[in-house]
Each structure stands twice: as structure tokens, then as C-alpha cells.
XYZ file of C-alpha atoms in Angstrom:
705
model
C -2.922 18.700 29.235
C -4.575 21.312 31.442
C -2.035 24.036 30.644
C -2.021 23.051 26.974
C -5.825 23.290 26.834
C -5.740 26.744 28.427
C -3.119 27.840 25.875
C -5.317 26.727 22.958
C -8.378 28.643 24.158
C -6.307 31.741 24.965
C -4.638 31.934 21.550
C -7.468 30.498 19.452
C -7.420 33.150 16.702
C -3.631 33.117 16.103
C -3.731 29.290 15.969
C -6.458 29.308 13.299
C -4.589 31.997 11.315
C -1.340 30.010 11.522
C -2.975 26.835 10.222
C -4.757 28.807 7.493
C -1.476 30.332 6.291
C 0.164 26.903 6.289
C -2.756 25.491 4.301
C -2.582 28.219 1.643
C 1.183 27.789 1.144
C 1.186 23.991 1.033
C -1.945 23.765 -1.148
C 0.183 25.162 -3.980
C 2.666 22.300 -3.577
C -0.058 19.677 -3.046
C -1.304 20.242 -6.602
C 2.138 19.236 -7.904
C 2.290 15.883 -6.070
C 1.008 13.664 -8.948
C 3.999 14.712 -11.084
C 6.348 13.516 -8.303
C 4.870 10.024 -8.119
C 6.555 7.254 -10.113
C 6.108 3.495 -10.192
C 3.863 1.122 -8.296
C 6.070 1.036 -5.199
C 7.343 -2.492 -5.775
C 11.024 -1.643 -5.717
C 13.569 -3.630 -3.731
C 17.274 -2.892 -3.729
C 18.448 -6.451 -4.342
C 20.059 -8.628 -7.012
C 17.408 -7.856 -9.620
C 18.009 -4.121 -9.338
C 21.811 -4.534 -9.317
C 21.945 -6.875 -12.342
C 19.502 -4.753 -14.372
C 21.663 -1.676 -13.810
C 24.911 -3.516 -14.602
C 23.505 -5.015 -17.808
C 22.421 -1.547 -18.914
C 25.666 0.209 -17.958
C 28.136 -2.485 -19.027
C 26.433 -4.359 -21.872
C 24.139 -1.632 -23.187
C 21.049 -3.776 -22.610
C 17.843 -1.754 -22.199
C 16.794 -0.906 -18.662
C 13.202 -0.325 -19.816
C 11.336 -1.122 -23.025
C 8.230 0.498 -24.499
C 6.360 -1.549 -27.106
C 4.672 0.041 -30.124
C 1.851 -2.109 -31.508
C 0.798 -1.739 -35.151
C -2.522 -3.127 -36.369
C -3.061 -3.577 -40.121
C -0.261 -1.169 -41.060
C 1.979 -1.352 -44.127
C 5.768 -1.456 -43.838
C 5.904 2.148 -45.083
C 3.456 3.331 -42.409
C 5.386 1.456 -39.692
C 8.733 2.871 -40.820
C 7.308 6.382 -41.041
C 5.826 6.189 -37.529
C 9.055 4.892 -35.990
C 11.134 7.488 -37.835
C 9.015 10.232 -36.273
C 10.159 8.994 -32.849
C 13.873 9.293 -33.607
C 13.836 12.929 -32.444
C 13.165 11.804 -28.854
C 16.672 11.987 -27.377
C 16.087 9.614 -24.475
C 15.412 6.611 -26.739
C 18.555 4.463 -26.815
C 17.530 2.317 -29.771
C 14.487 1.525 -31.928
C 13.751 -1.996 -33.158
C 11.492 -2.053 -36.210
C 9.299 -5.057 -37.069
C 9.760 -4.466 -40.808
C 11.283 -7.609 -42.282
C 11.449 -9.395 -38.898
C 9.209 -12.450 -38.942
C 9.043 -12.913 -35.158
C 7.638 -9.389 -34.756
C 4.787 -9.868 -37.260
C 1.663 -12.020 -37.021
C -1.794 -11.960 -38.693
C -2.060 -8.220 -39.282
C -0.231 -7.295 -36.082
C 3.360 -6.111 -35.700
C 5.277 -4.518 -32.873
C 8.401 -2.440 -32.502
C 10.490 -1.769 -29.401
C 11.783 1.504 -27.984
C 14.681 0.816 -25.627
C 15.946 3.095 -22.851
C 19.118 2.964 -20.787
C 19.547 3.362 -17.046
C 19.969 7.165 -17.164
C 16.266 7.946 -17.636
C 14.598 8.914 -14.351
C 11.275 10.355 -15.465
C 9.374 8.500 -18.200
C 6.134 10.477 -17.919
C 7.176 13.379 -20.216
C 8.600 10.857 -22.703
C 5.307 8.960 -22.794
C 3.412 12.217 -23.316
C 5.713 13.022 -26.246
C 5.286 9.532 -27.710
C 1.515 9.798 -27.540
C 1.607 13.266 -29.036
C 3.588 12.014 -32.051
C 1.533 8.846 -32.504
C -1.821 10.043 -31.202
C -3.408 10.929 -34.532
C -2.536 7.612 -36.156
C -5.248 4.951 -35.808
C -4.079 1.388 -35.222
C -0.893 2.407 -33.380
C -0.654 2.180 -29.592
C 2.040 1.872 -26.928
C 2.465 -0.190 -23.777
C 5.146 -1.475 -21.427
C 5.985 -0.979 -17.758
C 6.603 2.818 -17.950
C 3.372 3.395 -19.904
C 1.271 1.247 -17.574
C 2.849 2.982 -14.572
C 1.837 6.385 -15.938
C -1.689 5.206 -16.667
C -2.031 3.797 -13.143
C -0.991 7.252 -11.917
C -3.798 8.822 -13.966
C -6.255 6.127 -12.848
C -5.281 6.723 -9.207
C -6.039 10.436 -9.543
C -9.407 9.640 -11.121
C -10.076 7.077 -8.383
C -9.367 9.658 -5.676
C -11.827 12.113 -7.218
C -14.426 9.352 -7.648
C -14.021 8.091 -4.064
C -14.238 11.582 -2.578
C -17.295 12.373 -4.720
C -18.992 9.289 -3.269
C -17.590 9.311 0.265
C -17.664 12.944 1.392
C -21.384 13.646 0.750
C -22.344 10.459 2.620
C -19.922 11.370 5.432
C -21.615 14.779 5.651
C -25.012 13.081 5.957
C -23.688 10.869 8.783
C -22.304 13.949 10.538
C -25.648 15.707 10.127
C -27.371 12.715 11.714
C -24.860 12.862 14.571
C -24.862 16.639 15.168
C -28.006 17.966 13.520
C -26.454 21.265 12.363
C -24.647 22.279 9.173
C -21.783 24.121 10.904
C -20.999 21.251 13.295
C -21.157 18.783 10.395
C -18.949 20.774 8.027
C -16.243 21.533 10.594
C -14.790 17.946 10.743
C -14.696 17.752 6.934
C -12.943 21.129 6.676
C -10.371 20.117 9.289
C -9.894 16.748 7.551
C -9.480 18.430 4.172
C -6.896 20.834 5.589
C -5.000 17.905 7.143
C -4.859 16.025 3.849
C -3.875 19.037 1.719
C -1.063 20.023 4.105
C 0.207 16.429 4.112
C 0.183 16.209 0.320
C 2.073 19.516 0.172
C 4.735 18.209 2.556
C 5.037 14.994 0.534
C 5.588 17.070 -2.612
C 8.500 18.809 -0.896
C 9.882 15.398 0.100
C 9.341 14.018 -3.426
C 12.677 15.349 -4.699
C 14.645 13.327 -2.152
C 12.386 10.285 -1.661
C 10.888 8.002 -4.333
C 7.133 8.098 -3.836
C 4.729 5.452 -5.107
C 1.592 6.388 -7.029
C -0.536 4.629 -4.381
C 0.402 7.338 -1.852
C -2.138 9.505 -3.680
C -4.952 7.204 -2.526
C -3.780 5.905 0.851
C -2.902 9.286 2.412
C -6.236 11.050 1.657
C -8.179 7.917 2.608
C -6.419 7.650 5.956
C -6.181 11.389 6.645
C -9.832 12.188 5.999
C -11.146 9.198 7.925
C -8.966 9.778 10.989
C -9.391 13.562 11.077
C -13.173 13.265 10.906
C -13.123 10.525 13.562
C -11.031 12.665 15.903
C -13.226 15.720 15.256
C -16.378 13.711 15.898
C -15.061 12.594 19.285
C -13.870 16.045 20.386
C -16.949 17.957 19.185
C -19.249 15.429 20.842
C -17.430 15.839 24.173
C -17.454 19.635 23.805
C -21.222 19.641 23.292
C -21.734 17.403 26.312
C -19.757 19.764 28.519
C -21.385 22.881 27.015
C -24.631 21.925 28.755
C -23.085 22.917 32.115
C -19.840 24.815 31.308
C -18.732 27.942 29.468
C -17.376 27.712 25.910
C -13.737 27.996 27.049
C -14.185 25.499 29.880
C -16.003 23.062 27.587
C -13.215 23.235 25.003
C -10.564 22.742 27.691
C -12.334 19.705 29.195
C -12.788 18.253 25.693
C -9.042 18.624 25.044
C -8.150 17.041 28.393
C -10.486 14.050 27.925
C -11.192 13.462 24.228
C -7.818 14.993 23.322
C -6.057 12.447 25.498
C -7.956 9.627 23.751
C -7.024 11.100 20.356
C -3.320 11.123 21.248
C -3.314 7.503 22.445
C -5.370 6.420 19.407
C -2.965 8.173 17.040
C 0.008 6.560 18.760
C -1.475 3.128 18.052
C -2.099 4.043 14.406
C 1.408 5.483 13.954
C 2.963 2.343 15.433
C 1.020 0.232 12.930
C 2.228 2.437 10.104
C 5.775 2.841 11.375
C 6.240 -0.905 11.782
C 5.962 -1.294 8.001
C 9.278 0.490 7.561
C 11.131 -2.703 8.554
C 9.930 -4.213 5.244
C 12.458 -2.865 2.760
C 10.017 -2.546 -0.153
C 9.303 0.948 -1.440
C 5.511 0.870 -1.107
C 5.623 -0.007 2.604
C 8.201 2.684 3.293
C 6.107 5.199 1.327
C 2.914 4.397 3.216
C 4.791 4.373 6.527
C 6.147 7.841 5.727
C 3.004 9.372 4.209
C 0.700 7.679 6.705
C 2.734 8.758 9.737
C 2.809 12.363 8.510
C -0.937 12.495 7.904
C -1.720 10.841 11.271
C 0.597 13.246 13.090
C -1.086 16.176 11.360
C -4.529 14.723 12.116
C -3.600 14.738 15.807
C -2.170 18.257 15.665
C -5.191 19.680 13.852
C -7.486 17.661 16.119
C -6.095 19.085 19.367
C -5.147 22.597 18.157
C -6.996 23.797 15.043
C -10.322 22.130 15.849
C -10.598 23.276 19.509
C -9.389 26.748 18.497
C -12.164 26.861 15.887
C -14.672 25.681 18.514
C -13.541 28.453 20.856
C -14.085 31.057 18.134
C -17.406 29.627 16.978
C -18.846 29.047 20.434
C -22.572 28.463 20.217
C -22.516 29.346 16.516
C -21.507 25.696 16.140
C -25.249 25.007 16.320
C -26.095 27.323 13.417
C -27.925 25.911 10.428
C -29.926 23.336 12.320
C -31.402 20.776 9.949
C -33.249 18.776 12.600
C -33.131 18.171 16.309
C -31.219 15.136 17.516
C -33.411 12.804 19.498
C -31.851 11.301 22.632
C -30.711 7.735 22.033
C -29.484 6.963 25.542
C -32.513 4.818 26.394
C -31.991 2.576 23.359
C -28.311 2.142 24.108
C -29.201 1.572 27.782
C -31.399 -1.355 26.753
C -28.680 -2.687 24.460
C -26.079 -2.406 27.254
C -28.388 -4.199 29.688
C -28.900 -6.985 27.120
C -25.124 -7.445 26.758
C -24.531 -7.367 30.520
C -27.097 -10.139 31.106
C -25.670 -12.575 28.517
C -21.891 -12.023 28.270
C -20.951 -15.690 27.796
C -23.588 -16.328 25.101
C -22.587 -13.182 23.208
C -18.881 -14.090 23.386
C -19.497 -17.620 22.070
C -21.773 -16.490 19.217
C -19.455 -13.630 18.206
C -16.352 -15.839 18.139
C -18.172 -18.517 16.103
C -19.213 -15.868 13.543
C -15.646 -14.545 13.280
C -14.188 -18.047 12.937
C -16.670 -18.935 10.170
C -15.653 -15.763 8.321
C -12.009 -16.881 8.534
C -12.586 -20.172 6.679
C -11.826 -18.864 3.126
C -8.310 -17.842 4.231
C -7.232 -21.412 3.495
C -7.596 -20.642 -0.233
C -5.861 -17.267 -0.262
C -3.631 -16.708 -3.300
C -1.252 -13.757 -3.133
C 0.334 -12.140 -6.184
C 2.339 -9.039 -7.032
C 0.177 -6.631 -9.087
C 1.248 -5.954 -12.652
C -0.822 -4.990 -15.681
C -3.916 -6.426 -13.955
C -3.894 -3.405 -11.637
C -4.878 -1.203 -14.561
C -8.519 -1.252 -15.708
C -9.172 -2.916 -19.074
C -10.604 0.350 -20.412
C -7.090 1.831 -20.686
C -5.417 1.518 -24.088
C -2.040 0.465 -22.616
C -3.741 -2.490 -20.855
C -5.568 -3.502 -24.055
C -2.350 -3.201 -26.048
C -0.435 -5.347 -23.572
C -3.164 -8.013 -23.614
C -3.097 -8.024 -27.433
C 0.689 -8.452 -27.499
C 0.465 -11.272 -24.987
C -2.330 -12.989 -26.923
C -0.791 -12.599 -30.398
C 2.917 -12.929 -29.635
C 2.952 -14.769 -26.308
C 5.202 -12.255 -24.571
C 4.476 -13.887 -21.223
C 4.953 -17.486 -22.392
C 8.695 -17.565 -21.783
C 10.288 -15.889 -18.800
C 13.850 -14.594 -19.248
C 16.215 -14.921 -16.297
C 19.476 -12.972 -16.623
C 22.597 -14.416 -15.023
C 25.480 -11.970 -14.471
C 28.760 -13.537 -13.338
C 32.008 -11.856 -12.267
C 35.431 -13.477 -12.508
C 38.388 -12.663 -10.295
C 40.151 -10.434 -12.797
C 39.574 -8.701 -16.118
C 40.149 -10.941 -19.141
C 39.710 -14.192 -17.219
C 36.597 -15.056 -19.258
C 38.624 -14.943 -22.508
C 40.847 -17.820 -21.431
C 40.239 -21.519 -22.028
C 39.394 -21.976 -18.369
C 36.983 -19.019 -18.476
C 35.205 -20.346 -21.577
C 34.904 -23.780 -19.977
C 33.259 -22.122 -16.956
C 30.772 -20.307 -19.243
C 29.915 -23.556 -21.031
C 29.559 -25.365 -17.703
C 27.103 -22.750 -16.379
C 25.197 -22.891 -19.657
C 24.929 -26.682 -19.463
C 23.744 -26.616 -15.845
C 20.977 -24.243 -16.885
C 19.968 -26.407 -19.849
C 19.869 -29.473 -17.594
C 17.183 -27.816 -15.465
C 13.719 -29.044 -16.589
C 12.281 -25.525 -16.198
C 14.709 -24.049 -18.767
C 13.631 -24.089 -22.430
C 16.710 -22.498 -23.932
C 19.727 -20.376 -23.107
C 21.189 -17.397 -24.944
C 24.938 -17.102 -24.506
C 27.966 -16.447 -26.679
C 28.119 -20.182 -27.464
C 24.454 -20.532 -28.492
C 24.549 -17.353 -30.604
C 27.662 -18.651 -32.420
C 26.076 -22.136 -32.707
C 29.147 -23.686 -31.075
C 28.891 -26.364 -28.407
C 32.478 -26.829 -27.207
C 35.437 -24.710 -26.162
C 37.676 -26.570 -28.662
C 35.425 -25.641 -31.579
C 35.285 -22.022 -30.363
C 39.062 -21.675 -30.150
C 39.550 -23.484 -33.458
C 37.045 -21.210 -35.234
C 38.500 -18.092 -33.626
C 42.041 -19.009 -34.707
C 41.080 -19.733 -38.325
C 43.651 -17.823 -40.441
C 41.019 -17.168 -43.107
C 38.770 -15.348 -40.588
C 40.905 -14.257 -37.611
C 38.930 -13.072 -34.589
C 35.617 -13.984 -36.229
C 34.005 -14.629 -32.852
C 35.408 -11.632 -30.991
C 32.373 -9.485 -31.762
C 30.036 -12.209 -30.505
C 32.102 -12.567 -27.319
C 32.099 -8.801 -26.720
C 28.309 -8.844 -26.603
C 28.431 -11.202 -23.615
C 31.794 -10.442 -21.967
C 33.115 -7.108 -20.740
C 36.273 -7.100 -18.608
C 35.498 -9.258 -15.540
C 31.744 -9.601 -16.245
C 29.835 -12.156 -18.310
C 26.100 -12.683 -18.764
C 23.706 -15.171 -20.317
C 19.922 -15.499 -20.450
C 17.869 -18.578 -19.513
C 14.269 -18.750 -20.762
C 11.876 -20.579 -18.422
C 8.834 -22.483 -19.664
C 6.601 -20.927 -16.998
C 5.276 -17.480 -16.177
C 7.525 -15.120 -14.230
C 4.789 -14.632 -11.623
C 4.519 -18.368 -10.898
C 5.823 -19.969 -7.731
C 7.797 -22.433 -9.893
C 9.754 -19.540 -11.393
C 10.344 -18.103 -7.934
C 11.594 -21.451 -6.633
C 13.911 -21.702 -9.642
C 15.661 -18.369 -9.048
C 15.699 -18.918 -5.281
C 17.426 -22.306 -5.694
C 19.825 -21.031 -8.348
C 20.818 -18.041 -6.216
C 22.114 -20.518 -3.643
C 24.154 -22.591 -6.122
C 27.939 -22.716 -6.057
C 29.090 -22.044 -9.635
C 32.680 -21.322 -8.697
C 32.248 -17.598 -9.472
C 30.274 -14.713 -7.987
C 26.973 -14.275 -9.794
C 23.512 -12.752 -9.430
C 20.179 -13.120 -11.228
C 17.526 -10.726 -12.496
C 14.250 -10.811 -14.387
C 10.575 -10.873 -13.426
C 10.931 -14.172 -11.571
C 13.822 -12.822 -9.484
C 11.983 -9.561 -8.863
C 8.902 -11.426 -7.599
C 10.980 -13.803 -5.485
C 12.855 -10.964 -3.778
C 9.636 -9.074 -3.011
C 7.912 -12.201 -1.658
C 10.916 -13.214 0.442
C 11.478 -9.709 1.843
C 7.853 -9.409 2.924
C 7.589 -12.930 4.342
C 10.866 -12.608 6.265
C 9.995 -9.216 7.808
C 6.228 -9.314 8.281
C 6.424 -11.192 11.599
C 8.890 -8.586 12.896
C 6.482 -5.800 11.908
C 3.569 -7.616 13.560
C 5.608 -8.191 16.737
C 6.521 -4.489 16.901
C 2.854 -3.524 16.517
C 1.557 -5.995 19.105
C 4.219 -5.344 21.759
C 4.119 -1.551 21.351
C 0.312 -1.455 21.357
C 0.244 -3.596 24.497
C 2.478 -1.205 26.430
C 0.686 1.920 25.175
C -2.704 0.556 26.231
C -1.266 -0.728 29.512
C 0.034 2.764 30.308
C -3.174 4.433 29.112
C -5.541 2.222 31.116
C -3.208 0.918 33.849
C -4.281 -2.639 33.135
C -2.871 -5.938 31.899
C -6.089 -7.593 30.767
C -7.494 -4.732 28.685
C -4.558 -4.539 26.215
C -4.355 -8.353 26.002
C -8.062 -8.589 25.155
C -7.785 -5.737 22.672
C -4.923 -7.401 20.814
C -6.564 -10.835 20.684
C -9.874 -9.410 19.502
C -8.124 -7.324 16.855
C -6.418 -10.437 15.518
C -9.773 -12.243 15.412
C -11.386 -9.338 13.566
C -8.554 -9.076 11.050
C -8.639 -12.828 10.420
C -12.341 -12.557 9.615
C -11.601 -9.590 7.342
C -9.037 -11.543 5.300
C -11.490 -14.421 4.943
C -14.211 -12.094 3.640
C -11.732 -10.465 1.216
C -10.951 -13.884 -0.254
C -14.694 -14.610 -0.490
C -15.387 -11.329 -2.323
C -12.387 -10.976 -4.642
C -10.871 -14.425 -5.078
C -14.162 -16.307 -5.239
C -15.636 -13.514 -7.396
C -18.813 -12.551 -5.536
C -20.968 -9.377 -5.636
C -20.530 -8.968 -9.382
C -16.728 -8.931 -9.279
C -14.553 -11.003 -11.582
C -12.510 -13.576 -9.654
C -8.968 -12.367 -9.077
C -6.072 -12.978 -6.736
C -5.370 -10.942 -3.607
C -2.596 -8.394 -4.050
C 0.404 -9.457 -1.951
C 0.576 -6.215 0.018
C -3.102 -6.183 1.044
C -2.932 -8.475 4.121
C 0.174 -6.674 5.419
C -1.186 -3.175 4.768
C -4.616 -4.039 6.150
C -3.134 -5.551 9.308
C -0.775 -2.629 9.944
C -3.369 0.053 9.142
C -6.417 -1.492 10.760
C -4.670 -2.732 13.890
C -4.003 0.899 14.729
C -7.253 2.316 13.342
C -9.440 -0.099 15.276
C -7.702 0.918 18.486
C -9.466 4.276 18.028
C -12.719 2.707 19.128
C -11.039 0.668 21.856
C -9.524 3.835 23.296
C -12.767 5.845 22.885
C -14.828 3.196 24.687
C -12.404 2.090 27.406
C -11.375 5.688 28.202
C -14.972 6.539 29.021
C -15.443 3.330 31.028
C -12.236 4.059 32.944
C -13.385 7.640 33.597
C -16.588 6.383 35.226
C -14.773 3.616 37.104
C -12.278 6.071 38.609
C -15.180 8.238 39.755
C -16.322 5.326 41.950
C -18.762 3.371 39.766
C -18.687 -0.425 39.868
C -17.068 -2.178 36.918
C -20.487 -3.202 35.538
C -22.027 0.270 35.919
C -18.928 1.924 34.468
C -19.125 -0.437 31.472
C -22.811 0.307 30.923
C -22.332 4.080 31.282
C -19.287 4.034 28.999
C -21.126 1.976 26.394
C -24.190 4.219 26.511
C -22.204 7.470 26.243
C -19.863 6.341 23.440
C -21.893 3.885 21.369
C -23.497 6.534 19.202
C -20.211 8.321 18.599
C -18.342 5.055 17.875
C -21.081 3.981 15.462
C -21.013 7.353 13.693
C -17.213 7.452 13.578
C -17.034 3.898 12.239
C -19.720 4.615 9.654
C -17.735 7.609 8.398
C -14.554 5.521 8.265
C -16.429 2.788 6.366
C -17.942 5.290 3.934
C -14.659 7.062 3.158
C -12.574 3.902 2.778
C -15.393 1.803 1.316
C -15.935 4.403 -1.427
C -12.710 3.103 -2.963
C -14.616 -0.117 -3.731
C -16.056 1.801 -6.694
C -12.624 2.691 -8.073
C -10.779 0.922 -10.877
C -7.203 0.249 -9.702
C -7.407 -3.218 -8.125
C -4.906 -2.814 -5.225
C -6.648 0.418 -4.163
C -10.070 -1.246 -4.447
C -8.931 -4.173 -2.261
C -7.327 -1.898 0.347
C -10.461 0.256 0.599
C -12.795 -2.723 0.882
C -10.473 -4.476 3.351
C -10.303 -1.492 5.703
C -14.060 -0.902 5.469
C -14.836 -4.538 6.330
C -12.341 -4.575 9.208
C -13.766 -1.363 10.694
C -17.340 -2.638 10.322
C -16.462 -5.848 12.186
C -14.507 -3.928 14.802
C -17.158 -1.308 15.542
C -20.012 -3.812 15.790
C -19.093 -7.352 16.796
C -15.946 -6.422 18.713
C -16.442 -2.996 20.347
C -20.183 -3.162 20.991
C -20.457 -6.856 21.862
C -17.194 -8.606 22.730
C -15.518 -5.761 24.636
C -18.414 -5.044 27.053
C -19.063 -8.779 27.454
C -15.466 -9.396 28.497
C -15.528 -6.288 30.713
C -18.559 -7.744 32.513
C -17.042 -11.228 32.731
C -13.711 -10.172 34.259
C -15.127 -7.561 36.652
C -12.533 -5.651 38.705
C -9.776 -7.853 37.276
C -10.006 -5.653 34.179
C -8.186 -2.945 36.106
C -5.504 -5.099 37.697
C -1.913 -4.023 37.230
C 0.968 -5.573 39.211
C 2.801 -3.369 41.714
C 0.146 -0.655 41.624
C -1.922 0.535 44.526
C -5.645 0.934 44.023
C -6.173 4.624 43.190
C -9.960 4.573 43.440
């Protein structure tokens, strides 16, 4: 690190120019990122995806459907509106409600626009639909593609709203920490550059990788918070050293000390993010990718761009003084002395508080976000709710069964038809199935004998061939079972899970909302423990190497788990119980996993900041207790400021509208608040005092003091 630090101060101007050029180039691409983002990230390459594609390609069933809702419109107005949409080439077919009783009810009617599997980008199509229908009152559109686009728009608005709230407050916190405008603006400028460069890189990757719309919120949230945290630590150390050293020497010492802490902190964060990649669901892979890039860039800007800027600025860092910072060492000294005198009492009280906060976890209810993610103020959400209320679109859940026989034409034999009827009957025998749509039910025939007799009628030869062709193509056959429960229910998930394991005598697979939910739930539940194990084991070894200790990483991991458990309990209390003016809602399935993976790494920032300083004093010859007190006194203000900035930037998303983003922001803010107060300022020093020199014990290592 010594040679690296010397290199940075020697080539400070070229380094700043290089980063500036990179920022200008990638800012152009960053502006294009929203157009590259599609879907909510809940994609899993399983049976649901395979069957949906096969049904579209082989049987011409729609891959996606957009609903057009008409309110108090005449048949002529409905027909005219739908005819105006026929010029949109991507629409596979249009179903009109005119003359169809099931599609009309009490002044409402709805049509369907169906699309095949060849459409990749629905956003321009939705814009065109709205352009053609926009001037007509009482006509609105909804459906998965429309809601996805509106969530994209809402996410962009949320980002602007959160930054408008978070950045000014972060600047105030920085002013309170540094006292000058230049020193306070520098972390925000470095953080902004980090985020913009990351978004530009993600835009370039967007052509080869499917990116979720939530990347637009998670990456800036994480990038700004971490970059400002890192800058706060490095600038604080630089200013400490500047009291006795030259500008260049102060920057170099800051890189060697604070820079080392930044690298180890970032490693912990990147492990937390990277571990999510084992969960083969698009949103986790997106956040792992985007998060890792922004953390890597936060480190690079933190140990190159920032110190280079400090070298150039020198004492001009103190320009624009708003007020003088009063020394706080005496207050923290008293606090440290209080903790050192009562370690056992503090540990017991802190653990009781955390355990009480965990209690609501017993009631946690996890769901996959759907239309509920979109605020009710959006027309597509209102339209969907109206369709559900008037026509009960969610009352029956379709489950598609696609079966493949050994060879083409096998389904058209007596044996093949008997197999179809047998599968149909097994479905109907299930208490969760209301009805089945198959070639037999459409033809109103309930036996193979009747089918073959009707089909061989000389007065109407081949009368049923057209019906059969709708359900049989070469070696493939499909039917649809309608469940009497919602697709998001656990009963529906159990149904498709059990049926997927059945032996029907032929290869088959299922699709539909129930199957989609079941695959997502099962993939996450089967891989989350692997991700957690990777995080815990990797973090243990990184901290063991960093601090040359066994006890310190063990304590850090256990305390992190306690803090995260308390966080999940508070999330349930706030969102699921409906407190603080919020309507009661379920917890989005991804929130506990994302919060654990993100916060486990983020909270290690403060562990590394604090323990690094304690270790520094201990290696200089201080006793364990004195080193703990000195480390606590010298870092408490910076940890508190850094945590407050992290809380402000992530907590600002509490005022946004997209529910998963709101829950992620609040979850991270709560976890950081718990970590920076109860854990880092109380539990960590208490345990350091309690274990004494055993804190620094490592097998097979000689004492280097």
C-alpha cells in the first residue's frame, strides 16, 4: 500500500483527469439505462418458462396479454377503438367484447390484445397503444407488460424523490462532520461519479444481460451510501494526519490506513452481493452484478480519485467554513468509560432488546410482488383492480399441462386418447380443480368410444379434427386446469409442486402463475442457505486475515445475525402489522434475502472501521482495554456520521411508492441504525473488554506486539 499511496500522490492530476473523462463518456450511456430495463426481475428458467414458450410457438397461445377496459362505451365505440389498434404489427390477435357475454358486465367490457413469443420489448408497443387510445375517455389498458412499464416509470420517479430527500440531508450531516462546504461536497461528488459510471457500464451490459427495473434503485442507493461512507473515513483520517504531516504524507497515510479498511469493508460487501448469484432468479443475479460493479467502483474511486483530489486541493479542503467543529473526544471518552465499566450489563440489556425486536418474525408472510408493487395512483393498477373486481380475473387460476408422447401422432391413437382422458380425470378428481379445458371438454365428449364414433360418422367425417388440432400438435398435447384458489396462494403452489412429481406415464410440465410462484419460492428456499453459508464463511476468513484473530470474526458474525433478526422483526411490525400510517401488507419474498446479503456486508464497514483502529492502537503497545477505548473515541463520531448518511440515503426510499423498493430502503436503514448503535457502540466494545487479550488470539501465530 505504501508504493500505491506514493503513486496516487505523484500522479494526482492525471488520475483526476482520467476519472473525469470516464465520467463524461459513461454519463451519456447512463441516461439510456431506463430504456434497457425490462420486467420486475422475477424470471426463472424452469418449467413455467419452457411451457409458456412451447404453447406460444406450437399452439399459437399468447405469451403475453394486454387488457383493454371499456367503461360505458357502445359497441360501435368499442369496435372503432379496437380497429384503430390493428395497425400495430406486433399484436397477434385482438379479442373484442362485442357480443361476448362473459366480457361484458354492468357498463364494463374488456378486450384482449394477444402477443406471441417473438416480442422482446413491449415498452414502445405500450407507448403506441396509449397514443392511439389516450384521447378516448373511459378506455384504459393493463396487464403484465403495462404494469411492468409503469413500475419502470415509478422507479425512476422514486429515485429522483429519494435523492431529493436524501442528498440534502446527507450534505447537512457531512457539514456537521467536517464544518466546511468543500470537504462536505467532495464525498457527494465522488459518490455521484461512482453511480453515474456504474449506470453507464450497466447500459453497455444491457444488450447482453436482462436487467431488472429495480437495478435503477438498488445501484444508486448502494453506490451513494458506500462511496460517501468510504470518503468520510478517508477524509477524516487525512485531516487527523494533516495536523502533523504534509499534504502528500497525510494523503499517503490515509490511503495506507483508511484505504486498507475500505478495501476489507468492500470485500465483505462484495461477498454478500456475490453470494446472491447462486440463487438462479434474475433479480438476485442483477443485483449481484450491478451491486458488485458499483462497490468495486466505490473502492476504486475511494482509494484513487478521492485521495488524488485531496492531494490537489490540499488545505483548500477547508474552504467555505460554515462553522467550527467542536471537539467531541471528551464526550466519547465518557461514553467509552461507561461501557468499559459495565460490559456484562450492557451485553445483557442489548441482547434482550434485540430478541424482543425479533418476536414479530413468527408472523412473517412472504409473497412475490405483482400488481401490488405499483402505487394505486397509476391507471394500469386501477384498471387491473377494476377488472378483478368486476370480472373476477383472479378468482380462478389456470394451470397449463403440456405433455409429450414418445413419437409424433401417438396422441391421435386410441391409446393416446385414453391417456389424455385419464390425465383429465385425474385433474378433475383433485378437490382444488374446478374444471378442465381439453379437447374432450370442448367437444362435450366424455369417452374415447364416443369420440371415435363421432369422428367416424360418414355424415360428418373428421368433424373433431379441428378441435383436436387445437390441443394436439405432433408429439405434444396440452390441457388447462382451473384451480378454485388464487395463484399466489400456498395451496396453489402445493398443487403444482405435487403434480410435478406425479407419474402420468408420459413426460409433462406445468405452467401458470401458481407454477411460476412455486418455482421462485423453491429456488430461493433451496439456495438461500448456500448463499448465507458463503457469506458467513468468507466473511469469517476475511476478518480473520484482516485482524489476525478468531474471536473477532466470530463475534462480528453472531452480532450481525442478531441485528438482522431484529431488523426483520421490525419490518414485520411496520409493514405487515400496518404501523406508522402504512396499510398492512405482506413482506416481499426477496426482502429478507436481499437485506441479509446487502446488510451483512454493509454493516461490516463499521466493524472494520472500529476494530482496525483498536488493532492499530493495540499493536502500538496499548492494553486491550485502552486500545478499545482509544479506538472507540477516535472512530465513534465517524461511524455515527457514516451510519447516519447511510440511513438517510437508504431510508429516503421509505417515501417512495414502489413497495419492494420502499421495504428494501426501510430494511437497510433499520439494520444500519441497529448496527451502528446497539452493536458497534455497545456490544462490540463490551465484548472487547470482556475477552481481553483473547480477542487477538490466533492459533499458530507468534505474538507480534
